[in-house]
mmCIF file as Biopython writes it, N, C-alpha, C and O atoms, coordinates in Angstrom:
data_model
#
loop_
_atom_site.group_PDB
_atom_site.id
_atom_site.type_symbol
_atom_site.label_atom_id
_atom_site.label_alt_id
_atom_site.label_comp_id
_atom_site.label_asym_id
_atom_site.label_entity_id
_atom_site.label_seq_id
_atom_site.pdbx_PDB_ins_code
_atom_site.Cartn_x
_atom_site.Cartn_y
_atom_site.Cartn_z
_atom_site.occupancy
_atom_site.B_iso_or_equiv
_atom_site.auth_seq_id
_atom_site.auth_asym_id
_atom_site.pdbx_PDB_model_num
ATOM 1   N N  . MET A ? 1  ? 56.337 149.272 6.640   1.0 0.0 1  A 1 
ATOM 2   C CA . MET A ? 1  ? 55.977 149.716 4.894   1.0 0.0 1  A 1 
ATOM 3   C C  . MET A ? 1  ? 55.922 151.559 5.127   1.0 0.0 1  A 1 
ATOM 4   O O  . MET A ? 1  ? 55.824 152.470 5.948   1.0 0.0 1  A 1 
ATOM 5   N N  . ALA A ? 2  ? 56.062 151.225 3.781   1.0 0.0 2  A 1 
ATOM 6   C CA . ALA A ? 2  ? 56.170 153.356 3.243   1.0 0.0 2  A 1 
ATOM 7   C C  . ALA A ? 2  ? 55.510 153.449 3.563   1.0 0.0 2  A 1 
ATOM 8   O O  . ALA A ? 2  ? 55.214 152.554 4.354   1.0 0.0 2  A 1 
ATOM 9   N N  . LYS A ? 3  ? 54.581 154.475 3.399   1.0 0.0 3  A 1 
ATOM 10  C CA . LYS A ? 3  ? 53.492 155.604 3.156   1.0 0.0 3  A 1 
ATOM 11  C C  . LYS A ? 3  ? 54.261 156.521 2.346   1.0 0.0 3  A 1 
ATOM 12  O O  . LYS A ? 3  ? 55.486 156.621 2.416   1.0 0.0 3  A 1 
ATOM 13  N N  . LYS A ? 4  ? 53.327 157.353 1.384   1.0 0.0 4  A 1 
ATOM 14  C CA . LYS A ? 4  ? 52.597 158.383 0.746   1.0 0.0 4  A 1 
ATOM 15  C C  . LYS A ? 4  ? 52.409 159.255 1.994   1.0 0.0 4  A 1 
ATOM 16  O O  . LYS A ? 4  ? 51.877 158.758 2.987   1.0 0.0 4  A 1 
ATOM 17  N N  . ILE A ? 5  ? 52.757 160.340 1.991   1.0 0.0 5  A 1 
ATOM 18  C CA . ILE A ? 5  ? 52.596 161.662 2.709   1.0 0.0 5  A 1 
ATOM 19  C C  . ILE A ? 5  ? 51.775 162.982 1.751   1.0 0.0 5  A 1 
ATOM 20  O O  . ILE A ? 5  ? 52.662 163.212 0.929   1.0 0.0 5  A 1 
ATOM 21  N N  . THR A ? 6  ? 50.748 163.838 1.443   1.0 0.0 6  A 1 
ATOM 22  C CA . THR A ? 6  ? 50.505 164.193 0.631   1.0 0.0 6  A 1 
ATOM 23  C C  . THR A ? 6  ? 50.823 165.559 1.493   1.0 0.0 6  A 1 
ATOM 24  O O  . THR A ? 6  ? 51.192 165.443 2.662   1.0 0.0 6  A 1 
ATOM 25  N N  . ALA A ? 7  ? 50.645 167.088 0.780   1.0 0.0 7  A 1 
ATOM 26  C CA . ALA A ? 7  ? 50.897 168.030 1.370   1.0 0.0 7  A 1 
ATOM 27  C C  . ALA A ? 7  ? 49.520 168.846 2.493   1.0 0.0 7  A 1 
ATOM 28  O O  . ALA A ? 7  ? 49.513 169.992 2.942   1.0 0.0 7  A 1 
ATOM 29  N N  . GLU A ? 8  ? 48.532 167.796 2.663   1.0 0.0 8  A 1 
ATOM 30  C CA . GLU A ? 8  ? 47.121 167.914 2.983   1.0 0.0 8  A 1 
ATOM 31  C C  . GLU A ? 8  ? 47.699 167.057 3.565   1.0 0.0 8  A 1 
ATOM 32  O O  . GLU A ? 8  ? 47.891 166.296 2.616   1.0 0.0 8  A 1 
ATOM 33  N N  . LEU A ? 9  ? 48.310 166.382 4.735   1.0 0.0 9  A 1 
ATOM 34  C CA . LEU A ? 9  ? 48.754 165.564 5.873   1.0 0.0 9  A 1 
ATOM 35  C C  . LEU A ? 9  ? 47.846 163.566 5.280   1.0 0.0 9  A 1 
ATOM 36  O O  . LEU A ? 9  ? 47.655 162.633 6.060   1.0 0.0 9  A 1 
ATOM 37  N N  . THR A ? 10 ? 47.481 163.580 3.592   1.0 0.0 10 A 1 
ATOM 38  C CA . THR A ? 10 ? 46.405 162.340 2.985   1.0 0.0 10 A 1 
ATOM 39  C C  . THR A ? 10 ? 47.839 161.391 3.650   1.0 0.0 10 A 1 
ATOM 40  O O  . THR A ? 10 ? 48.715 162.056 4.204   1.0 0.0 10 A 1 
ATOM 41  N N  . ILE A ? 11 ? 47.983 160.121 3.578   1.0 0.0 11 A 1 
ATOM 42  C CA . ILE A ? 11 ? 48.101 159.154 3.762   1.0 0.0 11 A 1 
ATOM 43  C C  . ILE A ? 11 ? 47.944 158.369 2.445   1.0 0.0 11 A 1 
ATOM 44  O O  . ILE A ? 11 ? 46.778 158.633 2.152   1.0 0.0 11 A 1 
ATOM 45  N N  . PHE A ? 12 ? 48.455 157.501 1.399   1.0 0.0 12 A 1 
ATOM 46  C CA . PHE A ? 12 ? 48.663 156.907 0.514   1.0 0.0 12 A 1 
ATOM 47  C C  . PHE A ? 12 ? 49.799 154.939 0.778   1.0 0.0 12 A 1 
ATOM 48  O O  . PHE A ? 12 ? 50.739 155.129 1.550   1.0 0.0 12 A 1 
ATOM 49  N N  . LEU A ? 13 ? 49.767 154.250 0.543   1.0 0.0 13 A 1 
ATOM 50  C CA . LEU A ? 13 ? 50.077 153.078 0.485   1.0 0.0 13 A 1 
ATOM 51  C C  . LEU A ? 13 ? 50.637 153.197 -0.932  1.0 0.0 13 A 1 
ATOM 52  O O  . LEU A ? 13 ? 49.976 153.245 -1.970  1.0 0.0 13 A 1 
ATOM 53  N N  . PRO A ? 14 ? 52.511 153.252 -0.748  1.0 0.0 14 A 1 
ATOM 54  C CA . PRO A ? 14 ? 52.955 153.261 -1.751  1.0 0.0 14 A 1 
ATOM 55  C C  . PRO A ? 14 ? 53.499 152.248 -2.871  1.0 0.0 14 A 1 
ATOM 56  O O  . PRO A ? 14 ? 53.813 151.107 -2.534  1.0 0.0 14 A 1 
ATOM 57  N N  . LYS A ? 15 ? 53.630 152.745 -4.441  1.0 0.0 15 A 1 
ATOM 58  C CA . LYS A ? 15 ? 53.198 151.990 -5.491  1.0 0.0 15 A 1 
ATOM 59  C C  . LYS A ? 15 ? 54.365 150.565 -5.018  1.0 0.0 15 A 1 
ATOM 60  O O  . LYS A ? 15 ? 54.921 150.386 -3.934  1.0 0.0 15 A 1 
ATOM 61  N N  . VAL A ? 16 ? 54.440 149.701 -6.318  1.0 0.0 16 A 1 
ATOM 62  C CA . VAL A ? 16 ? 55.530 148.277 -5.809  1.0 0.0 16 A 1 
ATOM 63  C C  . VAL A ? 16 ? 55.617 149.006 -6.982  1.0 0.0 16 A 1 
ATOM 64  O O  . VAL A ? 16 ? 54.861 149.695 -7.666  1.0 0.0 16 A 1 
ATOM 65  N N  . THR A ? 17 ? 57.053 148.555 -7.010  1.0 0.0 17 A 1 
ATOM 66  C CA . THR A ? 17 ? 58.168 148.965 -8.166  1.0 0.0 17 A 1 
ATOM 67  C C  . THR A ? 17 ? 59.387 148.165 -8.637  1.0 0.0 17 A 1 
ATOM 68  O O  . THR A ? 17 ? 60.095 149.073 -9.073  1.0 0.0 17 A 1 
ATOM 69  N N  . SER A ? 18 ? 59.837 147.417 -8.758  1.0 0.0 18 A 1 
ATOM 70  C CA . SER A ? 18 ? 60.891 146.585 -8.434  1.0 0.0 18 A 1 
ATOM 71  C C  . SER A ? 18 ? 62.167 147.654 -8.696  1.0 0.0 18 A 1 
ATOM 72  O O  . SER A ? 18 ? 62.273 148.818 -9.082  1.0 0.0 18 A 1 
ATOM 73  N N  . TRP A ? 19 ? 63.085 146.566 -8.255  1.0 0.0 19 A 1 
ATOM 74  C CA . TRP A ? 19 ? 64.893 147.901 -7.692  1.0 0.0 19 A 1 
ATOM 75  C C  . TRP A ? 19 ? 65.613 148.520 -8.970  1.0 0.0 19 A 1 
ATOM 76  O O  . TRP A ? 19 ? 65.879 148.288 -10.149 1.0 0.0 19 A 1 
ATOM 77  N N  . GLN A ? 20 ? 65.728 149.308 -8.121  1.0 0.0 20 A 1 
ATOM 78  C CA . GLN A ? 20 ? 66.561 149.838 -9.689  1.0 0.0 20 A 1 
ATOM 79  C C  . GLN A ? 20 ? 67.850 150.521 -9.209  1.0 0.0 20 A 1 
ATOM 80  O O  . GLN A ? 20 ? 67.413 150.828 -8.100  1.0 0.0 20 A 1 
ATOM 81  N N  . PRO A ? 21 ? 69.066 150.976 -9.201  1.0 0.0 21 A 1 
ATOM 82  C CA . PRO A ? 21 ? 70.203 151.163 -8.019  1.0 0.0 21 A 1 
ATOM 83  C C  . PRO A ? 21 ? 69.338 153.394 -8.299  1.0 0.0 21 A 1 
ATOM 84  O O  . PRO A ? 21 ? 68.307 153.635 -8.926  1.0 0.0 21 A 1 
ATOM 85  N N  . LEU A ? 22 ? 69.832 153.987 -7.914  1.0 0.0 22 A 1 
ATOM 86  C CA . LEU A ? 22 ? 69.013 155.203 -6.744  1.0 0.0 22 A 1 
ATOM 87  C C  . LEU A ? 22 ? 70.260 156.296 -7.559  1.0 0.0 22 A 1 
ATOM 88  O O  . LEU A ? 22 ? 69.883 157.468 -7.555  1.0 0.0 22 A 1 
ATOM 89  N N  . GLU A ? 23 ? 71.616 156.075 -8.217  1.0 0.0 23 A 1 
ATOM 90  C CA . GLU A ? 23 ? 71.571 156.663 -9.696  1.0 0.0 23 A 1 
ATOM 91  C C  . GLU A ? 23 ? 70.669 156.436 -10.711 1.0 0.0 23 A 1 
ATOM 92  O O  . GLU A ? 23 ? 70.076 157.371 -11.249 1.0 0.0 23 A 1 
ATOM 93  N N  . ASN A ? 24 ? 70.527 155.423 -10.987 1.0 0.0 24 A 1 
ATOM 94  C CA . ASN A ? 24 ? 69.329 155.347 -12.383 1.0 0.0 24 A 1 
ATOM 95  C C  . ASN A ? 24 ? 67.571 156.085 -12.271 1.0 0.0 24 A 1 
ATOM 96  O O  . ASN A ? 24 ? 66.517 156.086 -12.906 1.0 0.0 24 A 1 
ATOM 97  N N  . LEU A ? 25 ? 67.876 156.374 -11.628 1.0 0.0 25 A 1 
ATOM 98  C CA . LEU A ? 25 ? 65.937 156.548 -11.704 1.0 0.0 25 A 1 
ATOM 99  C C  . LEU A ? 25 ? 65.593 158.126 -12.672 1.0 0.0 25 A 1 
ATOM 100 O O  . LEU A ? 25 ? 64.488 158.270 -13.196 1.0 0.0 25 A 1 
ATOM 101 N N  . ALA A ? 26 ? 66.627 159.150 -12.790 1.0 0.0 26 A 1 
ATOM 102 C CA . ALA A ? 26 ? 66.378 160.133 -13.850 1.0 0.0 26 A 1 
ATOM 103 C C  . ALA A ? 26 ? 67.730 160.609 -13.662 1.0 0.0 26 A 1 
ATOM 104 O O  . ALA A ? 26 ? 68.428 160.571 -12.649 1.0 0.0 26 A 1 
ATOM 105 N N  . LYS A ? 27 ? 67.949 161.013 -14.687 1.0 0.0 27 A 1 
ATOM 106 C CA . LYS A ? 27 ? 69.675 162.273 -14.699 1.0 0.0 27 A 1 
ATOM 107 C C  . LYS A ? 27 ? 69.911 163.124 -14.249 1.0 0.0 27 A 1 
ATOM 108 O O  . LYS A ? 27 ? 71.071 163.535 -14.228 1.0 0.0 27 A 1 
ATOM 109 N N  . ASP A ? 28 ? 68.588 163.957 -13.515 1.0 0.0 28 A 1 
ATOM 110 C CA . ASP A ? 28 ? 68.694 165.319 -12.403 1.0 0.0 28 A 1 
ATOM 111 C C  . ASP A ? 28 ? 68.313 165.449 -11.768 1.0 0.0 28 A 1 
ATOM 112 O O  . ASP A ? 28 ? 68.121 166.501 -11.158 1.0 0.0 28 A 1 
ATOM 113 N N  . TYR A ? 29 ? 67.945 164.271 -11.541 1.0 0.0 29 A 1 
ATOM 114 C CA . TYR A ? 29 ? 68.243 163.295 -9.567  1.0 0.0 29 A 1 
ATOM 115 C C  . TYR A ? 29 ? 69.531 164.194 -9.242  1.0 0.0 29 A 1 
ATOM 116 O O  . TYR A ? 29 ? 70.360 164.735 -9.974  1.0 0.0 29 A 1 
ATOM 117 N N  . GLN A ? 30 ? 69.387 164.142 -8.021  1.0 0.0 30 A 1 
ATOM 118 C CA . GLN A ? 30 ? 70.752 164.196 -7.559  1.0 0.0 30 A 1 
ATOM 119 C C  . GLN A ? 30 ? 70.815 163.047 -5.996  1.0 0.0 30 A 1 
ATOM 120 O O  . GLN A ? 30 ? 70.107 163.357 -5.038  1.0 0.0 30 A 1 
ATOM 121 N N  . THR A ? 31 ? 71.573 161.976 -5.930  1.0 0.0 31 A 1 
ATOM 122 C CA . THR A ? 31 ? 71.683 161.083 -4.531  1.0 0.0 31 A 1 
ATOM 123 C C  . THR A ? 31 ? 72.886 161.284 -3.715  1.0 0.0 31 A 1 
ATOM 124 O O  . THR A ? 31 ? 74.051 161.476 -4.062  1.0 0.0 31 A 1 
ATOM 125 N N  . LEU A ? 32 ? 72.258 161.182 -2.359  1.0 0.0 32 A 1 
ATOM 126 C CA . LEU A ? 32 ? 73.005 161.752 -1.617  1.0 0.0 32 A 1 
ATOM 127 C C  . LEU A ? 32 ? 73.022 160.821 -0.654  1.0 0.0 32 A 1 
ATOM 128 O O  . LEU A ? 32 ? 72.037 160.280 -0.152  1.0 0.0 32 A 1 
ATOM 129 N N  . TYR A ? 33 ? 74.775 160.540 -0.261  1.0 0.0 33 A 1 
ATOM 130 C CA . TYR A ? 33 ? 75.166 158.739 0.865   1.0 0.0 33 A 1 
ATOM 131 C C  . TYR A ? 33 ? 75.746 159.542 2.286   1.0 0.0 33 A 1 
ATOM 132 O O  . TYR A ? 33 ? 76.817 159.888 2.784   1.0 0.0 33 A 1 
ATOM 133 N N  . LEU A ? 34 ? 73.931 159.595 2.640   1.0 0.0 34 A 1 
ATOM 134 C CA . LEU A ? 34 ? 74.528 160.263 3.877   1.0 0.0 34 A 1 
ATOM 135 C C  . LEU A ? 34 ? 75.393 159.825 5.101   1.0 0.0 34 A 1 
ATOM 136 O O  . LEU A ? 34 ? 75.986 160.510 5.934   1.0 0.0 34 A 1 
ATOM 137 N N  . SER A ? 35 ? 75.260 158.207 4.924   1.0 0.0 35 A 1 
ATOM 138 C CA . SER A ? 35 ? 76.669 157.014 5.622   1.0 0.0 35 A 1 
ATOM 139 C C  . SER A ? 35 ? 76.404 156.226 4.810   1.0 0.0 35 A 1 
ATOM 140 O O  . SER A ? 35 ? 75.896 156.113 3.694   1.0 0.0 35 A 1 
ATOM 141 N N  . LYS A ? 36 ? 77.333 155.102 6.424   1.0 0.0 36 A 1 
ATOM 142 C CA . LYS A ? 36 ? 77.356 153.501 4.993   1.0 0.0 36 A 1 
ATOM 143 C C  . LYS A ? 36 ? 76.390 153.176 4.288   1.0 0.0 36 A 1 
ATOM 144 O O  . LYS A ? 36 ? 76.392 152.428 3.311   1.0 0.0 36 A 1 
ATOM 145 N N  . SER A ? 37 ? 75.308 153.875 4.888   1.0 0.0 37 A 1 
ATOM 146 C CA . SER A ? 37 ? 73.721 152.048 4.880   1.0 0.0 37 A 1 
ATOM 147 C C  . SER A ? 37 ? 72.978 153.007 4.308   1.0 0.0 37 A 1 
ATOM 148 O O  . SER A ? 37 ? 72.115 152.591 3.535   1.0 0.0 37 A 1 
ATOM 149 N N  . VAL A ? 38 ? 73.069 154.359 4.480   1.0 0.0 38 A 1 
ATOM 150 C CA . VAL A ? 38 ? 71.776 155.205 3.851   1.0 0.0 38 A 1 
ATOM 151 C C  . VAL A ? 38 ? 72.276 156.574 3.081   1.0 0.0 38 A 1 
ATOM 152 O O  . VAL A ? 38 ? 73.276 157.250 3.323   1.0 0.0 38 A 1 
ATOM 153 N N  . SER A ? 39 ? 70.994 156.816 1.808   1.0 0.0 39 A 1 
ATOM 154 C CA . SER A ? 39 ? 71.268 157.194 1.213   1.0 0.0 39 A 1 
ATOM 155 C C  . SER A ? 39 ? 69.485 157.378 0.353   1.0 0.0 39 A 1 
ATOM 156 O O  . SER A ? 39 ? 68.595 156.553 0.150   1.0 0.0 39 A 1 
ATOM 157 N N  . SER A ? 40 ? 69.618 158.979 0.020   1.0 0.0 40 A 1 
ATOM 158 C CA . SER A ? 40 ? 68.476 159.361 -0.633  1.0 0.0 40 A 1 
ATOM 159 C C  . SER A ? 40 ? 68.745 160.369 -2.194  1.0 0.0 40 A 1 
ATOM 160 O O  . SER A ? 40 ? 69.815 160.723 -2.690  1.0 0.0 40 A 1 
ATOM 161 N N  . SER A ? 41 ? 67.820 160.535 -2.504  1.0 0.0 41 A 1 
ATOM 162 C CA . SER A ? 41 ? 67.944 160.669 -4.613  1.0 0.0 41 A 1 
ATOM 163 C C  . SER A ? 41 ? 66.492 161.410 -4.360  1.0 0.0 41 A 1 
ATOM 164 O O  . SER A ? 41 ? 65.747 160.881 -3.536  1.0 0.0 41 A 1 
ATOM 165 N N  . CYS A ? 42 ? 66.099 162.487 -4.962  1.0 0.0 42 A 1 
ATOM 166 C CA . CYS A ? 42 ? 64.955 163.774 -5.318  1.0 0.0 42 A 1 
ATOM 167 C C  . CYS A ? 42 ? 65.695 164.681 -6.134  1.0 0.0 42 A 1 
ATOM 168 O O  . CYS A ? 42 ? 66.904 164.909 -6.107  1.0 0.0 42 A 1 
ATOM 169 N N  . PRO A ? 43 ? 64.528 165.325 -7.093  1.0 0.0 43 A 1 
ATOM 170 C CA . PRO A ? 43 ? 65.537 166.182 -8.371  1.0 0.0 43 A 1 
ATOM 171 C C  . PRO A ? 43 ? 66.006 166.740 -7.537  1.0 0.0 43 A 1 
ATOM 172 O O  . PRO A ? 43 ? 65.792 166.832 -6.328  1.0 0.0 43 A 1 
ATOM 173 N N  . GLN A ? 44 ? 67.133 167.407 -8.649  1.0 0.0 44 A 1 
ATOM 174 C CA . GLN A ? 44 ? 67.699 169.024 -8.114  1.0 0.0 44 A 1 
ATOM 175 C C  . GLN A ? 44 ? 66.720 170.237 -8.212  1.0 0.0 44 A 1 
ATOM 176 O O  . GLN A ? 44 ? 66.602 171.091 -7.333  1.0 0.0 44 A 1 
ATOM 177 N N  . THR A ? 45 ? 66.172 170.214 -9.154  1.0 0.0 45 A 1 
ATOM 178 C CA . THR A ? 45 ? 65.015 171.404 -8.965  1.0 0.0 45 A 1 
ATOM 179 C C  . THR A ? 45 ? 63.390 171.243 -8.371  1.0 0.0 45 A 1 
ATOM 180 O O  . THR A ? 45 ? 63.307 170.015 -8.381  1.0 0.0 45 A 1 
ATOM 181 N N  . ILE A ? 46 ? 62.250 171.663 -7.937  1.0 0.0 46 A 1 
ATOM 182 C CA . ILE A ? 46 ? 61.138 171.124 -7.171  1.0 0.0 46 A 1 
ATOM 183 C C  . ILE A ? 46 ? 60.962 172.758 -6.925  1.0 0.0 46 A 1 
ATOM 184 O O  . ILE A ? 46 ? 61.361 173.649 -6.173  1.0 0.0 46 A 1 
ATOM 185 N N  . VAL A ? 47 ? 59.603 172.425 -8.719  1.0 0.0 47 A 1 
ATOM 186 C CA . VAL A ? 47 ? 58.452 173.763 -8.202  1.0 0.0 47 A 1 
ATOM 187 C C  . VAL A ? 47 ? 57.302 173.189 -6.652  1.0 0.0 47 A 1 
ATOM 188 O O  . VAL A ? 47 ? 57.153 172.109 -6.080  1.0 0.0 47 A 1 
ATOM 189 N N  . GLY A ? 48 ? 56.816 174.320 -6.501  1.0 0.0 48 A 1 
ATOM 190 C CA . GLY A ? 48 ? 55.524 174.578 -5.971  1.0 0.0 48 A 1 
ATOM 191 C C  . GLY A ? 48 ? 54.879 173.233 -5.886  1.0 0.0 48 A 1 
ATOM 192 O O  . GLY A ? 48 ? 55.130 172.440 -6.794  1.0 0.0 48 A 1 
ATOM 193 N N  . ARG A ? 49 ? 54.429 173.027 -5.338  1.0 0.0 49 A 1 
ATOM 194 C CA . ARG A ? 49 ? 52.669 172.198 -5.513  1.0 0.0 49 A 1 
ATOM 195 C C  . ARG A ? 49 ? 53.349 170.978 -7.027  1.0 0.0 49 A 1 
ATOM 196 O O  . ARG A ? 49 ? 52.834 170.739 -8.120  1.0 0.0 49 A 1 
ATOM 197 N N  . GLN A ? 50 ? 54.327 170.596 -6.559  1.0 0.0 50 A 1 
ATOM 198 C CA . GLN A ? 50 ? 54.647 169.515 -8.105  1.0 0.0 50 A 1 
ATOM 199 C C  . GLN A ? 50 ? 54.757 168.506 -7.607  1.0 0.0 50 A 1 
ATOM 200 O O  . GLN A ? 50 ? 55.419 168.498 -6.570  1.0 0.0 50 A 1 
ATOM 201 N N  . GLU A ? 51 ? 54.286 167.448 -8.000  1.0 0.0 51 A 1 
ATOM 202 C CA . GLU A ? 51 ? 54.589 165.725 -6.536  1.0 0.0 51 A 1 
ATOM 203 C C  . GLU A ? 51 ? 56.027 165.376 -7.993  1.0 0.0 51 A 1 
ATOM 204 O O  . GLU A ? 51 ? 56.133 165.258 -9.214  1.0 0.0 51 A 1 
ATOM 205 N N  . PHE A ? 52 ? 56.835 165.350 -6.745  1.0 0.0 52 A 1 
ATOM 206 C CA . PHE A ? 52 ? 58.123 163.672 -7.360  1.0 0.0 52 A 1 
ATOM 207 C C  . PHE A ? 52 ? 57.981 163.322 -6.055  1.0 0.0 52 A 1 
ATOM 208 O O  . PHE A ? 52 ? 57.246 163.667 -5.130  1.0 0.0 52 A 1 
ATOM 209 N N  . PRO A ? 53 ? 58.854 162.565 -6.212  1.0 0.0 53 A 1 
ATOM 210 C CA . PRO A ? 53 ? 59.684 160.801 -5.396  1.0 0.0 53 A 1 
ATOM 211 C C  . PRO A ? 53 ? 60.913 161.611 -4.790  1.0 0.0 53 A 1 
ATOM 212 O O  . PRO A ? 53 ? 61.723 162.390 -5.291  1.0 0.0 53 A 1 
ATOM 213 N N  . TYR A ? 54 ? 60.711 161.083 -3.445  1.0 0.0 54 A 1 
ATOM 214 C CA . TYR A ? 54 ? 62.040 161.074 -2.213  1.0 0.0 54 A 1 
ATOM 215 C C  . TYR A ? 54 ? 61.857 159.547 -2.117  1.0 0.0 54 A 1 
ATOM 216 O O  . TYR A ? 54 ? 60.859 158.897 -1.805  1.0 0.0 54 A 1 
ATOM 217 N N  . VAL A ? 55 ? 63.499 159.026 -2.587  1.0 0.0 55 A 1 
ATOM 218 C CA . VAL A ? 55 ? 63.439 158.279 -2.579  1.0 0.0 55 A 1 
ATOM 219 C C  . VAL A ? 55 ? 65.297 157.870 -1.501  1.0 0.0 55 A 1 
ATOM 220 O O  . VAL A ? 55 ? 66.467 158.241 -1.601  1.0 0.0 55 A 1 
ATOM 221 N N  . VAL A ? 56 ? 64.560 157.006 -0.658  1.0 0.0 56 A 1 
ATOM 222 C CA . VAL A ? 56 ? 65.583 156.371 1.102   1.0 0.0 56 A 1 
ATOM 223 C C  . VAL A ? 56 ? 65.736 155.260 0.324   1.0 0.0 56 A 1 
ATOM 224 O O  . VAL A ? 56 ? 64.655 154.855 -0.103  1.0 0.0 56 A 1 
ATOM 225 N N  . ASP A ? 57 ? 66.754 154.572 -0.042  1.0 0.0 57 A 1 
ATOM 226 C CA . ASP A ? 57 ? 67.334 153.346 0.336   1.0 0.0 57 A 1 
ATOM 227 C C  . ASP A ? 57 ? 68.304 152.900 1.623   1.0 0.0 57 A 1 
ATOM 228 O O  . ASP A ? 57 ? 68.689 151.736 1.730   1.0 0.0 57 A 1 
#
């Protein structure tokens, strides 16, 4: 099961969401295709101390 880790190394349970393609997450997200079966997506610009989802499929 995936868990969330904060900068203070606090671990939270993940939020339950419905599945959607990585390309549909947000217009300003960058999707990286690392291999035939692994992709990740995160904002193109990250501001210090700002929370953001980093998605791996």
